[in-house]
mmCIF file of C-alpha atoms in Angstrom:
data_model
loop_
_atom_site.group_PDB
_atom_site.id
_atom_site.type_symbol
_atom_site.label_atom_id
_atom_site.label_comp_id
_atom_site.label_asym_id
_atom_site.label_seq_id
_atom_site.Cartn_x
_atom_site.Cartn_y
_atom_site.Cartn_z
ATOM 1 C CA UNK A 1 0.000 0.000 0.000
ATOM 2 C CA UNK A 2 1.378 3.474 -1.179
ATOM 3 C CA UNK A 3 -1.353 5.604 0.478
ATOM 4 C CA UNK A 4 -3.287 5.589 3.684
ATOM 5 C CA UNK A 5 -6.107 7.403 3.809
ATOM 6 C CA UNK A 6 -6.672 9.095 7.739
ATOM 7 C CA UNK A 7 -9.135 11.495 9.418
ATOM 8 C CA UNK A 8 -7.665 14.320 10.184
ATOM 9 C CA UNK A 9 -8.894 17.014 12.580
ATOM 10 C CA UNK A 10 -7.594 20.468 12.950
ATOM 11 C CA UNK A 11 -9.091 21.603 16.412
ATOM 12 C CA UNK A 12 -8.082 25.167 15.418
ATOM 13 C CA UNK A 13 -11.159 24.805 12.682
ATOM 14 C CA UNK A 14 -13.105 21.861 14.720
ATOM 15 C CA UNK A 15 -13.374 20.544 11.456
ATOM 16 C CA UNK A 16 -12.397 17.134 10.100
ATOM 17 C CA UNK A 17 -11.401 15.668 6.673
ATOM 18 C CA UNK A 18 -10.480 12.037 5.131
ATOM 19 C CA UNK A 19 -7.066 13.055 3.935
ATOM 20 C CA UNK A 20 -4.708 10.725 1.758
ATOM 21 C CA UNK A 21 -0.850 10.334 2.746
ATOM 22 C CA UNK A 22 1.821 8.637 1.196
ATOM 23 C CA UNK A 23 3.467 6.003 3.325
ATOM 24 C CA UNK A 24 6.978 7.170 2.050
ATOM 25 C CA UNK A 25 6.757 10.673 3.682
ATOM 26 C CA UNK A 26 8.241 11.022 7.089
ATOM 27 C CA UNK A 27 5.491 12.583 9.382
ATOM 28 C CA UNK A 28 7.176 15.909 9.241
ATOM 29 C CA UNK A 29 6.738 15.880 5.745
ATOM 30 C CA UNK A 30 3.253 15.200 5.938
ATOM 31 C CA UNK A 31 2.923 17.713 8.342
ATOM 32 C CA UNK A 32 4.634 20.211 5.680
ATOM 33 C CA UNK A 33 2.057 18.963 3.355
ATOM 34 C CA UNK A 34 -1.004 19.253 5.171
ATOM 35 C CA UNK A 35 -0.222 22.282 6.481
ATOM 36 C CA UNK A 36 0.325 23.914 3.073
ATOM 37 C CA UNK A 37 -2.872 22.100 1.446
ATOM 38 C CA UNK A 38 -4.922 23.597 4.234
ATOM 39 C CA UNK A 39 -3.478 26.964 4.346
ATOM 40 C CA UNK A 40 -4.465 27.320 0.668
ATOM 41 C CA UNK A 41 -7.882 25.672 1.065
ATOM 42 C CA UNK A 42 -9.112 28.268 3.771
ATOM 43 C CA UNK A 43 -7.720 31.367 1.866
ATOM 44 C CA UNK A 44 -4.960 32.000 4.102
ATOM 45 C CA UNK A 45 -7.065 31.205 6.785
ATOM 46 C CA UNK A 46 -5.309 28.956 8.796
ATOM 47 C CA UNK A 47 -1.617 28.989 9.535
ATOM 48 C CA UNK A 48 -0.009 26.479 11.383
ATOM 49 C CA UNK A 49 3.007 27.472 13.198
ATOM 50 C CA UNK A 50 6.513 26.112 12.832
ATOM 51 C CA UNK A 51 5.728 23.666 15.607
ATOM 52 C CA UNK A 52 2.836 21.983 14.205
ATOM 53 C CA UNK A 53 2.782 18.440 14.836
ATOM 54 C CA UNK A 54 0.681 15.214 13.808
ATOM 55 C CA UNK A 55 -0.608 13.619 17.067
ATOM 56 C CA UNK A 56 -2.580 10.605 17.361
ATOM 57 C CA UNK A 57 -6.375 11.553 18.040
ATOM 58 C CA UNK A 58 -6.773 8.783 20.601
ATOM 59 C CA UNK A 59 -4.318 9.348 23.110
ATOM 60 C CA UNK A 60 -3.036 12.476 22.052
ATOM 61 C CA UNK A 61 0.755 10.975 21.450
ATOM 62 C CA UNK A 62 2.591 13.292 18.947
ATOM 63 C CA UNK A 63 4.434 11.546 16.261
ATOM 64 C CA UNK A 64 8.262 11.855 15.938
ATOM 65 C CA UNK A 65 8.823 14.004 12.823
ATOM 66 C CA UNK A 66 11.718 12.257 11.584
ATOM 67 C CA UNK A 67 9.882 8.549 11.303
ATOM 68 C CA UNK A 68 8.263 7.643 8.101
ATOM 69 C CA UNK A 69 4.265 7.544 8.264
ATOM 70 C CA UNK A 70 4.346 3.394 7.292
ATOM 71 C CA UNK A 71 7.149 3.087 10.357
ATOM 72 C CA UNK A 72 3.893 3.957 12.443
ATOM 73 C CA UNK A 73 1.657 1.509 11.094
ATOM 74 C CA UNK A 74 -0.983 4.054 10.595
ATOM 75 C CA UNK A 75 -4.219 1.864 8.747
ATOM 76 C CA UNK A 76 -7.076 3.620 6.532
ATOM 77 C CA UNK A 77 -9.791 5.040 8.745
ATOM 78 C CA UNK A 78 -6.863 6.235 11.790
ATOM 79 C CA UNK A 79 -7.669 9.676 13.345
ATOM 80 C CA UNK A 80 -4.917 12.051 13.647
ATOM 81 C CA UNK A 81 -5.065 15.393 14.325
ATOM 82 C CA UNK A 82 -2.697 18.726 13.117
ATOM 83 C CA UNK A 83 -1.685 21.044 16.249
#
């Protein structure tokens, strides 16, 4: 599997969205990436910081930025969220 697709939720917005990731990325460049895809979708909107992290939605544990996204064995239908 290339891809796994998560829900994401951005508590800034209290909005959620199925999101697709490629396994290859480490989590800080999925972090990169969904920060710039949802700066652009709200117009400028919404910002994260240079600390924004990908946590798990479940226990709140924040993924190490320098692992790759299949390393954490993430499966379709996980709930992250962006802080």
């Amino acid at each position: 599997m290339n891809k796994v697709m998560v829900r994401l939720m951005i508590p800034v917005t209290g909005k959620e969205y199925d999101i697709v990731i490629p396994v290859s990325l480490s989590v800080g460049e999925a972090t990169d990436l969904i920060g710039e895809f949802f700066t652009g979708l709200m117009g400028g909107g919404y910002m994260p910081g240079r600390d924004a992290a990908l946590c798990d939605m479940e226990d709140g544990h924040i993924f190490d930025v320098n692992v790759s996204v299949e390393s954490l064995g993430l499966k379709n239908g996980a709930r992250v969220m962006l802080i």
